[in-house]
Every structure is written in structure tokens, then in C-alpha cells.
């Protein structure tokens, strides 16, 4: 089955700096890669996603890149703000069965 | 759009009691997932359904756990008998099978077994 590894497990940045979270996956058939943000005590919420036919996608301060050859994808947050503080999960999905494998999460702390 | 609805939001019960968690997926979604989240183990997929049929229950920890989906708008996750190590946040999520779509999570049930 799919295995998703996520690094780092914790990340502290100064407000205004950039943050990068990296994930690798094992199943070359995976074709959809969502990223979720989970604030303390709340549910995971989708913030951005990318499909395997796209190398990069951007939405305001958030961008995701995908390298299919190397089987890794990354989340980039620019101009970080205190409200970006949360746990971020990457995930990989094989389209046939909609089964999502989640990474172990990165706790991002943005220091004002 | 009401989103995925879970109940109860919080449950505190004593060891040995039966616990039933409930989930209403988003209307029209064909897939329903049950997850368990703990600090130690992160987000674990317990079971998922497609068109009300269980597809993969390999994540169900043991026979004390069971899940049903009697119709397209309702699912239950039952623990009997409950144990303190079952304490966790349980999330339900749903998605559509029209191409690959993100999962939408409910607000979760925070379960504490004393």
C-alpha cells in the first residue's frame, strides 16, 4: 500500500518568513495530493490540492509543487502570519478507490 | 451545504460501556470514511464505505469496533466494550466518486473513556 512520509514534524518561523513542508510517497499510481490544515481542536480542512498532471499550483500565499519522478511534493507558505499556526497534513490518493493516505503532520508555529 | 455532521461532539463514558458515534455525510457523496486521531498515532483510517458497502476495514483495531452504513445518509461506528485506550477524536469524512475529489471532514467526536 501507499506510504507517505512528512518532514519536518515541527517548524517554527518568524512572522513574514516562508515555511516549507515536504512529503514523499511510495505508490507511483497515486495521482492526487491534497494538503489539509488543522487548527487546534478543529477538523482538518483542505487548503490546496494538486493533481499528477500538474507540476505546481499556487493560491495567494500558498503553493504546492509536485515531482512525480522523485515521488515528492511540497507545501510552500510565503509571508507567514500568526493565523497560519496549525498542524498541516499532506496526503496521497490513488484515484480508483479514493483511499487517502495521510502524512504524520507538521506543527507550524509562526512567531509574531 | 450542511457539510458532514457528526454526533455527539463529546462523549465521556466509563470503561466497558458501549459507545455509538454517528455520521451524516454530505448529500450525494458516495464514499464515507471513519478516522481516529491521537497524538501518538496521528490520523488513522479505520474503515471506508462506497455506496454503503464496506470496502476496506483493515484499519479497525479489533473486534470491539464495528461500523455500519444502513443508507446513503447515515453511518455509525460502535465500540463495545470500550476501553481507556479508545480515547481519541473520531472523524467522519465523505467524498464523491466523480473523479478524484478531496475529502470533507466532520467536526469530530472527542471520546474519553474513563
PDB file of N, CA and C in Angstrom, chain A residues 31-32 36 38 41-44 46 51 89 93 95-100 102, chain B residues 31 33 35 37 45 48 56 91 95-97 99-103 105-107:
ATOM      1  N   UNK A  31      -2.284   9.796  -7.723  1.00  0.00           N
ATOM      2  CA  UNK A  31      -2.471  10.844  -8.724  1.00  0.00           C
ATOM      3  C   UNK A  31      -3.128  12.105  -8.185  1.00  0.00           C
ATOM      4  N   UNK A  32      -3.325  12.160  -6.876  1.00  0.00           N
ATOM      5  CA  UNK A  32      -3.980  13.335  -6.301  1.00  0.00           C
ATOM      6  C   UNK A  32      -3.393  13.578  -4.923  1.00  0.00           C
ATOM      7  N   UNK A  36      -4.028  19.477   4.002  1.00  0.00           N
ATOM      8  CA  UNK A  36      -5.029  19.878   4.971  1.00  0.00           C
ATOM      9  C   UNK A  36      -4.372  20.685   6.088  1.00  0.00           C
ATOM     10  N   UNK A  38      -5.088  21.814  10.059  1.00  0.00           N
ATOM     11  CA  UNK A  38      -5.926  21.510  11.212  1.00  0.00           C
ATOM     12  C   UNK A  38      -5.545  22.423  12.371  1.00  0.00           C
ATOM     13  N   UNK A  41      -8.098  21.654  18.017  1.00  0.00           N
ATOM     14  CA  UNK A  41      -9.466  21.319  18.389  1.00  0.00           C
ATOM     15  C   UNK A  41     -10.467  21.340  17.253  1.00  0.00           C
ATOM     16  N   UNK A  42      -9.975  21.492  16.034  1.00  0.00           N
ATOM     17  CA  UNK A  42     -10.894  21.586  14.893  1.00  0.00           C
ATOM     18  C   UNK A  42     -10.629  20.469  13.889  1.00  0.00           C
ATOM     19  N   UNK A  43     -11.458  20.433  12.870  1.00  0.00           N
ATOM     20  CA  UNK A  43     -11.333  19.382  11.861  1.00  0.00           C
ATOM     21  C   UNK A  43     -10.285  19.752  10.815  1.00  0.00           C
ATOM     22  N   UNK A  44      -9.706  18.738  10.160  1.00  0.00           N
ATOM     23  CA  UNK A  44      -8.812  19.040   9.027  1.00  0.00           C
ATOM     24  C   UNK A  44      -9.607  19.697   7.910  1.00  0.00           C
ATOM     25  N   UNK A  46      -9.264  21.247   3.868  1.00  0.00           N
ATOM     26  CA  UNK A  46      -8.453  21.312   2.649  1.00  0.00           C
ATOM     27  C   UNK A  46      -8.013  22.748   2.390  1.00  0.00           C
ATOM     28  N   UNK A  51      -3.031  17.774  -8.779  1.00  0.00           N
ATOM     29  CA  UNK A  51      -3.178  16.505  -9.473  1.00  0.00           C
ATOM     30  C   UNK A  51      -1.891  16.163 -10.200  1.00  0.00           C
ATOM     31  N   UNK A  89      -1.200  18.594   7.180  1.00  0.00           N
ATOM     32  CA  UNK A  89      -1.083  17.212   6.744  1.00  0.00           C
ATOM     33  C   UNK A  89      -1.015  17.157   5.224  1.00  0.00           C
ATOM     34  N   UNK A  93      -3.461  10.100  -2.841  1.00  0.00           N
ATOM     35  CA  UNK A  93      -4.661   9.319  -3.169  1.00  0.00           C
ATOM     36  C   UNK A  93      -4.483   8.610  -4.487  1.00  0.00           C
ATOM     37  N   UNK A  95      -6.636   7.266  -7.419  1.00  0.00           N
ATOM     38  CA  UNK A  95      -7.983   7.650  -7.846  1.00  0.00           C
ATOM     39  C   UNK A  95      -8.994   6.541  -7.861  1.00  0.00           C
ATOM     40  N   UNK A  96      -8.559   5.303  -8.117  1.00  0.00           N
ATOM     41  CA  UNK A  96      -9.537   4.247  -8.269  1.00  0.00           C
ATOM     42  C   UNK A  96     -10.388   3.998  -7.036  1.00  0.00           C
ATOM     43  N   UNK A  97      -9.840   4.194  -5.865  1.00  0.00           N
ATOM     44  CA  UNK A  97     -10.562   3.805  -4.667  1.00  0.00           C
ATOM     45  C   UNK A  97     -10.760   4.928  -3.671  1.00  0.00           C
ATOM     46  N   UNK A  98     -10.313   6.113  -4.016  1.00  0.00           N
ATOM     47  CA  UNK A  98     -10.499   7.276  -3.159  1.00  0.00           C
ATOM     48  C   UNK A  98      -9.867   7.111  -1.785  1.00  0.00           C
ATOM     49  N   UNK A  99      -9.017   6.130  -1.618  1.00  0.00           N
ATOM     50  CA  UNK A  99      -8.418   5.917  -0.307  1.00  0.00           C
ATOM     51  C   UNK A  99      -7.232   6.849  -0.151  1.00  0.00           C
ATOM     52  N   UNK A 100      -7.291   7.641   0.897  1.00  0.00           N
ATOM     53  CA  UNK A 100      -6.271   8.654   1.139  1.00  0.00           C
ATOM     54  C   UNK A 100      -5.312   8.155   2.208  1.00  0.00           C
ATOM     55  N   UNK A 102      -2.501   9.613   4.710  1.00  0.00           N
ATOM     56  CA  UNK A 102      -2.042  10.879   5.268  1.00  0.00           C
ATOM     57  C   UNK A 102      -0.614  10.780   5.778  1.00  0.00           C
TER      58      UNK A 102
ATOM     59  N   UNK B  31     -18.678   8.097  -0.960  1.00  0.00           N
ATOM     60  CA  UNK B  31     -17.676   7.493  -0.088  1.00  0.00           C
ATOM     61  C   UNK B  31     -17.792   8.079   1.313  1.00  0.00           C
ATOM     62  N   UNK B  33     -15.768   7.775   5.205  1.00  0.00           N
ATOM     63  CA  UNK B  33     -14.572   7.304   5.888  1.00  0.00           C
ATOM     64  C   UNK B  33     -14.693   7.567   7.384  1.00  0.00           C
ATOM     65  N   UNK B  35     -12.120   7.925  10.670  1.00  0.00           N
ATOM     66  CA  UNK B  35     -10.736   8.071  11.103  1.00  0.00           C
ATOM     67  C   UNK B  35     -10.691   8.191  12.623  1.00  0.00           C
ATOM     68  N   UNK B  37      -8.005   9.906  15.504  1.00  0.00           N
ATOM     69  CA  UNK B  37      -6.824  10.762  15.644  1.00  0.00           C
ATOM     70  C   UNK B  37      -6.364  10.796  17.094  1.00  0.00           C
ATOM     71  N   UNK B  45      -6.913   5.731   9.317  1.00  0.00           N
ATOM     72  CA  UNK B  45      -8.142   5.315   8.652  1.00  0.00           C
ATOM     73  C   UNK B  45      -8.607   4.007   9.273  1.00  0.00           C
ATOM     74  N   UNK B  48     -13.678   2.379   5.385  1.00  0.00           N
ATOM     75  CA  UNK B  48     -14.411   3.253   4.492  1.00  0.00           C
ATOM     76  C   UNK B  48     -15.431   2.478   3.685  1.00  0.00           C
ATOM     77  N   UNK B  56     -12.947  -1.392   2.852  1.00  0.00           N
ATOM     78  CA  UNK B  56     -11.679  -1.711   3.494  1.00  0.00           C
ATOM     79  C   UNK B  56     -11.822  -1.445   4.989  1.00  0.00           C
ATOM     80  N   UNK B  91     -13.101  11.110  13.543  1.00  0.00           N
ATOM     81  CA  UNK B  91     -13.611  11.937  12.456  1.00  0.00           C
ATOM     82  C   UNK B  91     -14.303  11.069  11.414  1.00  0.00           C
ATOM     83  N   UNK B  95     -16.716  11.947   0.455  1.00  0.00           N
ATOM     84  CA  UNK B  95     -16.294  12.499  -0.817  1.00  0.00           C
ATOM     85  C   UNK B  95     -17.109  11.869  -1.933  1.00  0.00           C
ATOM     86  N   UNK B  96     -16.996  12.470  -3.096  1.00  0.00           N
ATOM     87  CA  UNK B  96     -17.716  11.981  -4.272  1.00  0.00           C
ATOM     88  C   UNK B  96     -16.795  11.109  -5.104  1.00  0.00           C
ATOM     89  N   UNK B  97     -17.364  10.228  -5.884  1.00  0.00           N
ATOM     90  CA  UNK B  97     -16.524   9.387  -6.741  1.00  0.00           C
ATOM     91  C   UNK B  97     -16.438   9.921  -8.162  1.00  0.00           C
ATOM     92  N   UNK B  99     -14.512  11.542 -10.413  1.00  0.00           N
ATOM     93  CA  UNK B  99     -13.078  11.850 -10.478  1.00  0.00           C
ATOM     94  C   UNK B  99     -12.537  11.914  -9.049  1.00  0.00           C
ATOM     95  N   UNK B 100     -11.316  12.270  -8.911  1.00  0.00           N
ATOM     96  CA  UNK B 100     -10.734  12.300  -7.575  1.00  0.00           C
ATOM     97  C   UNK B 100     -11.087  13.631  -6.914  1.00  0.00           C
ATOM     98  N   UNK B 101     -11.644  13.553  -5.740  1.00  0.00           N
ATOM     99  CA  UNK B 101     -12.099  14.742  -5.031  1.00  0.00           C
ATOM    100  C   UNK B 101     -11.550  14.730  -3.619  1.00  0.00           C
ATOM    101  N   UNK B 102     -11.417  15.913  -3.008  1.00  0.00           N
ATOM    102  CA  UNK B 102     -10.944  15.933  -1.619  1.00  0.00           C
ATOM    103  C   UNK B 102     -12.010  15.411  -0.678  1.00  0.00           C
ATOM    104  N   UNK B 103     -11.558  14.947   0.450  1.00  0.00           N
ATOM    105  CA  UNK B 103     -12.466  14.524   1.486  1.00  0.00           C
ATOM    106  C   UNK B 103     -12.869  15.729   2.338  1.00  0.00           C
ATOM    107  N   UNK B 105     -14.274  16.717   5.995  1.00  0.00           N
ATOM    108  CA  UNK B 105     -14.346  16.162   7.337  1.00  0.00           C
ATOM    109  C   UNK B 105     -15.470  16.781   8.153  1.00  0.00           C
ATOM    110  N   UNK B 106     -16.030  15.961   9.035  1.00  0.00           N
ATOM    111  CA  UNK B 106     -16.920  16.490  10.058  1.00  0.00           C
ATOM    112  C   UNK B 106     -16.109  17.101  11.187  1.00  0.00           C
ATOM    113  N   UNK B 107     -16.816  17.652  12.185  1.00  0.00           N
ATOM    114  CA  UNK B 107     -16.139  18.317  13.303  1.00  0.00           C
ATOM    115  C   UNK B 107     -15.565  17.340  14.322  1.00  0.00           C
TER     116      UNK B 107
END
